[in-house]
PDB file of C-alpha atoms in Angstrom:
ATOM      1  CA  UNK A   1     -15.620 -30.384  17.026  1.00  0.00           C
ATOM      2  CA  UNK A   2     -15.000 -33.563  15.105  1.00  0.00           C
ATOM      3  CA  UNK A   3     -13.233 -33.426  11.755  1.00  0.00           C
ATOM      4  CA  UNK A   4     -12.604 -36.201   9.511  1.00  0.00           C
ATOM      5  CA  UNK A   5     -11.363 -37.358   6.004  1.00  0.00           C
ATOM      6  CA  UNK A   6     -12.451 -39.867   2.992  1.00  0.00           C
ATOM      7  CA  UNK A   7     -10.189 -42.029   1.217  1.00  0.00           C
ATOM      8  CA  UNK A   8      -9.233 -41.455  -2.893  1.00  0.00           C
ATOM      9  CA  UNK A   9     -11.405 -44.036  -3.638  1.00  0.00           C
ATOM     10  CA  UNK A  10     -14.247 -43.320  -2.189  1.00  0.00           C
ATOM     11  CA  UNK A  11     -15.872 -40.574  -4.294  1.00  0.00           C
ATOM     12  CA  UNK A  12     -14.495 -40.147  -7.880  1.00  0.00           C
ATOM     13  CA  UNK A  13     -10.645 -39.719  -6.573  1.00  0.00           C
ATOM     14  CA  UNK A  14     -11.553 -36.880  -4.062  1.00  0.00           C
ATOM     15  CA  UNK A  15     -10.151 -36.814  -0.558  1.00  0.00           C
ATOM     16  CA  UNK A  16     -12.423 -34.591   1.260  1.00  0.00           C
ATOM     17  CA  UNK A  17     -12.586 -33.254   4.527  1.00  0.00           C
ATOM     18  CA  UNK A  18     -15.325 -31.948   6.621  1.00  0.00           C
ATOM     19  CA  UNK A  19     -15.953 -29.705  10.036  1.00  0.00           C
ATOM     20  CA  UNK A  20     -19.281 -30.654  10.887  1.00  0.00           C
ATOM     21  CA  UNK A  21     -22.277 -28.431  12.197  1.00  0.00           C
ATOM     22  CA  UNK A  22     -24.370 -29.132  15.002  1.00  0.00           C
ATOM     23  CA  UNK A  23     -27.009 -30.459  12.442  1.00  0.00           C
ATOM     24  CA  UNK A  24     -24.423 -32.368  10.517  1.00  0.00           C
ATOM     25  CA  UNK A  25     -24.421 -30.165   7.425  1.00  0.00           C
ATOM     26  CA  UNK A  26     -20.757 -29.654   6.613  1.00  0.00           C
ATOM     27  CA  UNK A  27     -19.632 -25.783   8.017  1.00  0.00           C
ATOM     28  CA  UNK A  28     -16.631 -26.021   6.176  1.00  0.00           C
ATOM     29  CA  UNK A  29     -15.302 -28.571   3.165  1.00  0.00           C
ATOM     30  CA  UNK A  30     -11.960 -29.222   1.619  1.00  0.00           C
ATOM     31  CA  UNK A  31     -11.953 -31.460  -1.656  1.00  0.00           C
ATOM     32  CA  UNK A  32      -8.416 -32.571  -2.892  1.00  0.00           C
ATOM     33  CA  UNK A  33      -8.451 -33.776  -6.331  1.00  0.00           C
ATOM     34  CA  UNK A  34      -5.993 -36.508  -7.722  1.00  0.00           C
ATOM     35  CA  UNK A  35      -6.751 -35.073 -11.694  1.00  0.00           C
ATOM     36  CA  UNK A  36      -5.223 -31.293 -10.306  1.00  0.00           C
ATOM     37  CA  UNK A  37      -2.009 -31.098 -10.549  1.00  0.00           C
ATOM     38  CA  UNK A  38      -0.359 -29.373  -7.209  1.00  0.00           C
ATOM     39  CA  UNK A  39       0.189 -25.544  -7.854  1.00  0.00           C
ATOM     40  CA  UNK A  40       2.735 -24.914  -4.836  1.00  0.00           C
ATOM     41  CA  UNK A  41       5.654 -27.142  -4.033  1.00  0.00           C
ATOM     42  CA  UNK A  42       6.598 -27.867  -0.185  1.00  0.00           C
ATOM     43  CA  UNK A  43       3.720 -26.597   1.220  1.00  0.00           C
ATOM     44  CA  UNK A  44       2.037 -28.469   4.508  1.00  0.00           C
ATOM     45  CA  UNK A  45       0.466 -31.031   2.243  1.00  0.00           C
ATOM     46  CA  UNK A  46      -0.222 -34.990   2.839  1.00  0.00           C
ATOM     47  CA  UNK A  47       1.427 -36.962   0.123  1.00  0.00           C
ATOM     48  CA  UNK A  48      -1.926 -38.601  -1.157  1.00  0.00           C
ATOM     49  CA  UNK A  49      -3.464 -34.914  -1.683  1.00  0.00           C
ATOM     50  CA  UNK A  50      -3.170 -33.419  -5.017  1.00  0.00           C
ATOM     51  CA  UNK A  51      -4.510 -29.813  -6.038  1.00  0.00           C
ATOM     52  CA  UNK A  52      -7.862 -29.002  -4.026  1.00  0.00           C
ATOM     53  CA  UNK A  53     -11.376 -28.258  -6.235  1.00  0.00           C
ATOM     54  CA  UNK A  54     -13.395 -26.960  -3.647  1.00  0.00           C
ATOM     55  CA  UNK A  55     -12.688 -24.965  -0.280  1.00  0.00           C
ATOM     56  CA  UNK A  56     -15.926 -24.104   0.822  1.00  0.00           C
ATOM     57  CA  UNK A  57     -17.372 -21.786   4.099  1.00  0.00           C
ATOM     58  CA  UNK A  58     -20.924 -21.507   4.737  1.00  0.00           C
ATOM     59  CA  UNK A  59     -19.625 -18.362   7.279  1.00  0.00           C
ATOM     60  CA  UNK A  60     -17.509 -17.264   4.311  1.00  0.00           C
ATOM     61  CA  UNK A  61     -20.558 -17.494   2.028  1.00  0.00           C
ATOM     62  CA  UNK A  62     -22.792 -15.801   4.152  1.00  0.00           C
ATOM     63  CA  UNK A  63     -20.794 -12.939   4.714  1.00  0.00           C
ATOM     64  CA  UNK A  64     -20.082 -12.301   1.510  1.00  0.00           C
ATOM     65  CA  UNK A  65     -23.899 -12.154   0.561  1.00  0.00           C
ATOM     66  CA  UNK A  66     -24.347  -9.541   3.270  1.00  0.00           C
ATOM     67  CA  UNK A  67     -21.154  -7.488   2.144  1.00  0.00           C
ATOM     68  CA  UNK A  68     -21.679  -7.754  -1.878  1.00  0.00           C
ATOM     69  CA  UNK A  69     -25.376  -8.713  -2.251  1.00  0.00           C
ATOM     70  CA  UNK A  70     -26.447 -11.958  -3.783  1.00  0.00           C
ATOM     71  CA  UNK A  71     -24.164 -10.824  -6.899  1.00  0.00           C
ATOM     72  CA  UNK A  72     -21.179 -11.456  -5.029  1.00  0.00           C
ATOM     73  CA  UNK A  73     -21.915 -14.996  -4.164  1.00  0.00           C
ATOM     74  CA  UNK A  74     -21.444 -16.783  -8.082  1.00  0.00           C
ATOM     75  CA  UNK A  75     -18.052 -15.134  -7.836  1.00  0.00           C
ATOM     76  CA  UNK A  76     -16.917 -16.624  -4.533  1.00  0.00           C
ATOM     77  CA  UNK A  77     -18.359 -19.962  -5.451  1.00  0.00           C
ATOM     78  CA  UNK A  78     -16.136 -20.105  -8.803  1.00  0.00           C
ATOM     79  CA  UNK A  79     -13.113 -19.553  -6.853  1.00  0.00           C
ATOM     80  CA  UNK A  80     -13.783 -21.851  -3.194  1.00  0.00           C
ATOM     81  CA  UNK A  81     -16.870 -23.949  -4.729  1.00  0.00           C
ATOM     82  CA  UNK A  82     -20.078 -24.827  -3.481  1.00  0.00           C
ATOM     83  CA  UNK A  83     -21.010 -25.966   0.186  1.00  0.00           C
ATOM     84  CA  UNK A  84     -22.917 -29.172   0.596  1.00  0.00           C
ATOM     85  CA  UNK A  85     -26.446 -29.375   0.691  1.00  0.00           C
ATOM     86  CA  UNK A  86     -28.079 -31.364   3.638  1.00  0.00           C
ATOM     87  CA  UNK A  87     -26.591 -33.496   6.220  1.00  0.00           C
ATOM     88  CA  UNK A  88     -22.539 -34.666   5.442  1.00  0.00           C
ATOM     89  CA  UNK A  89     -22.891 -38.614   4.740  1.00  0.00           C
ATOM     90  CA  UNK A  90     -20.236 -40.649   6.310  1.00  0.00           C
ATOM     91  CA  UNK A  91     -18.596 -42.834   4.067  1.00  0.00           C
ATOM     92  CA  UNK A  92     -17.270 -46.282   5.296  1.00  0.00           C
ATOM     93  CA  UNK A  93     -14.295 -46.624   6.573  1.00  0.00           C
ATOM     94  CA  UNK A  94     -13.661 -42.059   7.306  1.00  0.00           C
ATOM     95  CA  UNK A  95     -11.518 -41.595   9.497  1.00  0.00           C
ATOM     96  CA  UNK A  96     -11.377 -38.814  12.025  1.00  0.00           C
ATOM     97  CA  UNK A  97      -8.604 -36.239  11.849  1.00  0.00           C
ATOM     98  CA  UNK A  98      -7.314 -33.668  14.640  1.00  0.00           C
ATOM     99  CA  UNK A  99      -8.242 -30.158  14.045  1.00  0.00           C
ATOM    100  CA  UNK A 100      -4.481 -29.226  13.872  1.00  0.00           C
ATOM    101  CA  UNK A 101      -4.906 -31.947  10.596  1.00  0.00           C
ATOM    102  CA  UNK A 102      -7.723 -30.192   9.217  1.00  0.00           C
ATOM    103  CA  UNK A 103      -6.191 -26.694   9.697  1.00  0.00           C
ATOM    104  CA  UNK A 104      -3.503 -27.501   7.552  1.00  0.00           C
ATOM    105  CA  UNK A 105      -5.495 -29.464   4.890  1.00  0.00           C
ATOM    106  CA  UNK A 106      -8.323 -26.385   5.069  1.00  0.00           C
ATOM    107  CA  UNK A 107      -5.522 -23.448   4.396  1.00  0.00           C
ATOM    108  CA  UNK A 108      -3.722 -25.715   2.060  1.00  0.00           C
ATOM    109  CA  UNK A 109      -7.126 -25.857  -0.115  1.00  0.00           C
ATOM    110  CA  UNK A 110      -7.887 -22.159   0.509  1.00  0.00           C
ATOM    111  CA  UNK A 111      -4.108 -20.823  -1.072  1.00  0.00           C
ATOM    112  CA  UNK A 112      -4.775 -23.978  -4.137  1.00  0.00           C
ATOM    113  CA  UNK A 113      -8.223 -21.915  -4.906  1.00  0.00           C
ATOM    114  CA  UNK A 114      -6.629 -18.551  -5.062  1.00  0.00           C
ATOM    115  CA  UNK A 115      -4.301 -19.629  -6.963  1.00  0.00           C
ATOM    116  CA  UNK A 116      -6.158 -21.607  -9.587  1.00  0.00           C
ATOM    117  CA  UNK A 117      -6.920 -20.198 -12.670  1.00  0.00           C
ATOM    118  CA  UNK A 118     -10.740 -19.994 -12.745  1.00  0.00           C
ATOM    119  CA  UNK A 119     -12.331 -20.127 -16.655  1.00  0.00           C
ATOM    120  CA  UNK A 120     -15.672 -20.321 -15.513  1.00  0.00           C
ATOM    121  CA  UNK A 121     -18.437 -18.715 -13.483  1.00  0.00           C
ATOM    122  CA  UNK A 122     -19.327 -14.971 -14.119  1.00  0.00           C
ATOM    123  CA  UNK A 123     -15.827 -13.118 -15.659  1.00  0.00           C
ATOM    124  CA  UNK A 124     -13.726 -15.835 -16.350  1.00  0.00           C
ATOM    125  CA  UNK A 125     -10.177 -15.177 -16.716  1.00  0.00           C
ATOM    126  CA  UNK A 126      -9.365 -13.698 -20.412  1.00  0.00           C
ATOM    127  CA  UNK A 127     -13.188 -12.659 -20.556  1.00  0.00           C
ATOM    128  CA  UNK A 128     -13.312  -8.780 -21.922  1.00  0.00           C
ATOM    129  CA  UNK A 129     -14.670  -5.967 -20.147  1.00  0.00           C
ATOM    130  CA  UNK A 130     -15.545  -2.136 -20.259  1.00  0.00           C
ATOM    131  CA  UNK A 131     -14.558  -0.076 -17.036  1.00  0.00           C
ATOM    132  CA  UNK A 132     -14.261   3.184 -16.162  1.00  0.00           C
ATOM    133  CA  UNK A 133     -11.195   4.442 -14.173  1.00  0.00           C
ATOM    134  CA  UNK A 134     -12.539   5.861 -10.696  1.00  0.00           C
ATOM    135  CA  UNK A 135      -9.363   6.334  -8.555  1.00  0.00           C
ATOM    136  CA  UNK A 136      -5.733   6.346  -8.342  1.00  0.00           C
ATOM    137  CA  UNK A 137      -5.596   6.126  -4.920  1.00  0.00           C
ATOM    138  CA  UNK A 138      -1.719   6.331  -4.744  1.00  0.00           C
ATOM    139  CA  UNK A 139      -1.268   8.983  -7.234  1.00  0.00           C
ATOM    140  CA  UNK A 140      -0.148   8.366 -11.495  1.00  0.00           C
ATOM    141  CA  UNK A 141       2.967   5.891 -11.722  1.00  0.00           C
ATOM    142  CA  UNK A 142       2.276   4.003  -8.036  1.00  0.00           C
ATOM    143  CA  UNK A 143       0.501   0.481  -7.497  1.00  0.00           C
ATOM    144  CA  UNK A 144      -2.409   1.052  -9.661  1.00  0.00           C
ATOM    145  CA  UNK A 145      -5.423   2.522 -10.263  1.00  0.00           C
ATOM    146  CA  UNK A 146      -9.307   1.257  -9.435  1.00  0.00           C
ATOM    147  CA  UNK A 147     -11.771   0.638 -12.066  1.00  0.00           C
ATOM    148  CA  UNK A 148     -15.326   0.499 -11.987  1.00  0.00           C
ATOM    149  CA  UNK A 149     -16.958  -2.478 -14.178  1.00  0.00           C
ATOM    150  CA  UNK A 150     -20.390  -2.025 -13.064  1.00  0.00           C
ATOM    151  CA  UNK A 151     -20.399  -5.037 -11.024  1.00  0.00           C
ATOM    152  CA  UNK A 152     -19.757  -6.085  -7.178  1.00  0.00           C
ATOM    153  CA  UNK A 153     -16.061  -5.697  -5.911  1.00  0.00           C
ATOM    154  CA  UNK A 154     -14.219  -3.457  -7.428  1.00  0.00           C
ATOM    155  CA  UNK A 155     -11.767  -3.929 -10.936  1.00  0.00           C
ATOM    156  CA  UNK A 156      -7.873  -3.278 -10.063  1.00  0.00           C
ATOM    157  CA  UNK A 157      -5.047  -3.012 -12.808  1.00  0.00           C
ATOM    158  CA  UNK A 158      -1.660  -3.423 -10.991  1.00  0.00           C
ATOM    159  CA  UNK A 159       1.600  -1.220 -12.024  1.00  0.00           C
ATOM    160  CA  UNK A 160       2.775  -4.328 -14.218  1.00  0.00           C
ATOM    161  CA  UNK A 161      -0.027  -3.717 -16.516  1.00  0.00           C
ATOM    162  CA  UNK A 162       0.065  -0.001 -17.057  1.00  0.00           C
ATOM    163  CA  UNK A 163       2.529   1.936 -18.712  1.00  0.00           C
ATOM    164  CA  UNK A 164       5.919   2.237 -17.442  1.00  0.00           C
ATOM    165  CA  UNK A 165       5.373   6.155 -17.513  1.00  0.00           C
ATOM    166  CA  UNK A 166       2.733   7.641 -14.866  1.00  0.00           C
ATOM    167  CA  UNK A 167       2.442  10.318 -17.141  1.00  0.00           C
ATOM    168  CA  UNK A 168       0.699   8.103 -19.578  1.00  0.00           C
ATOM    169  CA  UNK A 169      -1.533   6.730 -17.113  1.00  0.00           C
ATOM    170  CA  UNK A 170      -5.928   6.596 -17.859  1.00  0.00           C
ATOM    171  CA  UNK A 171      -6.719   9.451 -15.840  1.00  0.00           C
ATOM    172  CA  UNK A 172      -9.568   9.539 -13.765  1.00  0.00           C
ATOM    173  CA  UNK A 173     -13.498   9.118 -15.629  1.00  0.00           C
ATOM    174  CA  UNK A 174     -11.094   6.826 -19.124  1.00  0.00           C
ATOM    175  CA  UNK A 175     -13.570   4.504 -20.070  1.00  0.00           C
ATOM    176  CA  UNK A 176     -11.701   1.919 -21.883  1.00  0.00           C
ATOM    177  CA  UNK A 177     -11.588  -1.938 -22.406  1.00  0.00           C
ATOM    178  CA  UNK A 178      -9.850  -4.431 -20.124  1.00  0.00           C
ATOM    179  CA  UNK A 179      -8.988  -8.462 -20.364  1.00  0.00           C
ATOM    180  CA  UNK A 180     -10.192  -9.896 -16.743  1.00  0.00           C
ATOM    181  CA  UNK A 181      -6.789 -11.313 -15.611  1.00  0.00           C
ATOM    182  CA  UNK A 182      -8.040 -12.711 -11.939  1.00  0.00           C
ATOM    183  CA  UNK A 183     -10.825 -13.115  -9.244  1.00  0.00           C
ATOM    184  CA  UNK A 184      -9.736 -12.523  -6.089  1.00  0.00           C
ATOM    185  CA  UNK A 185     -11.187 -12.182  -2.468  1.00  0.00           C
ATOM    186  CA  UNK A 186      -9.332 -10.876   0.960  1.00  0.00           C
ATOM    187  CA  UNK A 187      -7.337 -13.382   2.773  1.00  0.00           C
ATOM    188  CA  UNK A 188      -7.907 -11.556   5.797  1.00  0.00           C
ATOM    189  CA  UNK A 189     -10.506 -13.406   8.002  1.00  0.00           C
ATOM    190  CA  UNK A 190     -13.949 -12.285   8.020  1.00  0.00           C
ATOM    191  CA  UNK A 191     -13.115  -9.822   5.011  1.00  0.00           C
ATOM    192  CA  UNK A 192     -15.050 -11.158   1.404  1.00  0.00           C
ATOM    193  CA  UNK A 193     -13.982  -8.217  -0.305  1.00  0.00           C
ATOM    194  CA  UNK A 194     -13.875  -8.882  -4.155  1.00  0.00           C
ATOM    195  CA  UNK A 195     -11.265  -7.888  -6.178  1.00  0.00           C
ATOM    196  CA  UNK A 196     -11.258  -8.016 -10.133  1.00  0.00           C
ATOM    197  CA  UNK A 197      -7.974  -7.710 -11.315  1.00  0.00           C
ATOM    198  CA  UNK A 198      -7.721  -6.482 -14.914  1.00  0.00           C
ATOM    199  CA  UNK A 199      -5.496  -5.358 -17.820  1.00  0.00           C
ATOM    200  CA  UNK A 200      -6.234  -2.951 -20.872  1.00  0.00           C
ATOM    201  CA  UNK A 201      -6.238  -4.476 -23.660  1.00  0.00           C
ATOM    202  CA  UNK A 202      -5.069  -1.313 -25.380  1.00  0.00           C
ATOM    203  CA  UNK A 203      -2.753   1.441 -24.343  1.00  0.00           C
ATOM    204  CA  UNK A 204      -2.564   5.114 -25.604  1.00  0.00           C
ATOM    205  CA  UNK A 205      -0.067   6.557 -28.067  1.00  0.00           C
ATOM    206  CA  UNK A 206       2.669   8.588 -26.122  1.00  0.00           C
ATOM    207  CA  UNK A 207       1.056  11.568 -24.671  1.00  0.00           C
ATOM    208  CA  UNK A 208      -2.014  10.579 -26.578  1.00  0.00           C
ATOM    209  CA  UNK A 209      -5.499   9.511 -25.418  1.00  0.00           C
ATOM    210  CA  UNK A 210      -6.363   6.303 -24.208  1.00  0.00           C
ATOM    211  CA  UNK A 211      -8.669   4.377 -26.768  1.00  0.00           C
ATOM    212  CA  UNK A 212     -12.572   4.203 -25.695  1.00  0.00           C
ATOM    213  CA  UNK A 213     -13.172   0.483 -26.834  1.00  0.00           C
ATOM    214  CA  UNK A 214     -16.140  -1.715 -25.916  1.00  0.00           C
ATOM    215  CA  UNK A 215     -16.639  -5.414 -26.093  1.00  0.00           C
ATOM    216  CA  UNK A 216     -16.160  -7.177 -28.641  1.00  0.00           C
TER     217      UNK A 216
END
């Protein structure tokens, strides 16, 4: 399959890169931006691209709208983009790249998206919401505990966030508030599990209750 790449000044300082379909609509697309500054140093990176904007999977898309529901898919478009509509135009002067090329250029734009801090699209980061605590699936002071938010995916607050005493952690049915910290989904292939990972934005007293807070 043919892969290939534009040049920064082609299209608005972008240096994309394409894996073509059979009907030349783009299966997968990797845009590197010159305006994003580059979030991991020494990675497998050409010198001329900068932080990526969009890593985008029509598989990956569709999967996720059969695993989350049509829900799921404004989240994984904030954090990989949008695919392209219609047939991939050409540009003068593209140049094709091995696959080997594009590999490295598509995972490179992949681990810029997850790391990106995404302010936009349906919970942005710092946005506030009410959960409910549903599990600690490693037991009170371990990893973390899962939290419902009434959404797809499932909310996650990491041991970092919750008190440094298990005793004092939101047991099981705590409906409290919680600052959305990050959108994730699976890096494992042909996984779009959503993650929500959150922090309260309130802890209880020692040995007291947690508070109950909504929105604000």
């Amino acid at each position: 399959m043919t892969h290939w790449t534009r040049s920064p000044a082609s299209h608005k300082g972008l240096r994309l890169r394409y894996e073509p379909a059979g009907d030349g609509r783009a299966l997968r697309r990797a845009a590197f931006d010159r305006s994003l500054p580059v979030p991991h140093a020494g990675d497998e990176r050409s010198p001329a691209d900068k932080g990526a904007s969009v890593a985008a999977s029509r598989d990956d898309l569709r999967s996720v709208c059969e695993r989350l529901g049509p829900d799921g898919v404004p989240f994984h478009e904030t954090v990989y983009g949008v695919p392209t509509d219609g047939p991939v135009e050409v540009p003068p002067g593209a140049e094709d790249v091995a696959g080997e090329e594009f590999r490295r250029a598509w995972d490179t734009a992949r681990r810029d998206r997850r790391s990106t801090r995404h302010r936009t699209g349906p919970l942005p980061e710092g946005s506030l919401v009410t959960g409910t605590v549903t599990a600690l699936p490693w037991g009170p002071g371990i990893t973390g505990l899962v939290v419902d938010i009434g959404g797809p995916g499932r909310g996650f607050v990491d041991l970092g966030q919750l008190p440094h005493s298990g005793e004092d952690w939101a047991p099981v049915g705590t409906a409290t508030e919680f600052e959305v910290v990050q959108v994730r989904f699976s890096v494992r292939p042909g996984s779009p599990d959503l993650e929500i990972r959150l922090r309260p934005t309130a802890g209880p007293p020692p040995g007291g209750p947690w508070p109950r807070r909504g929105p604000r």
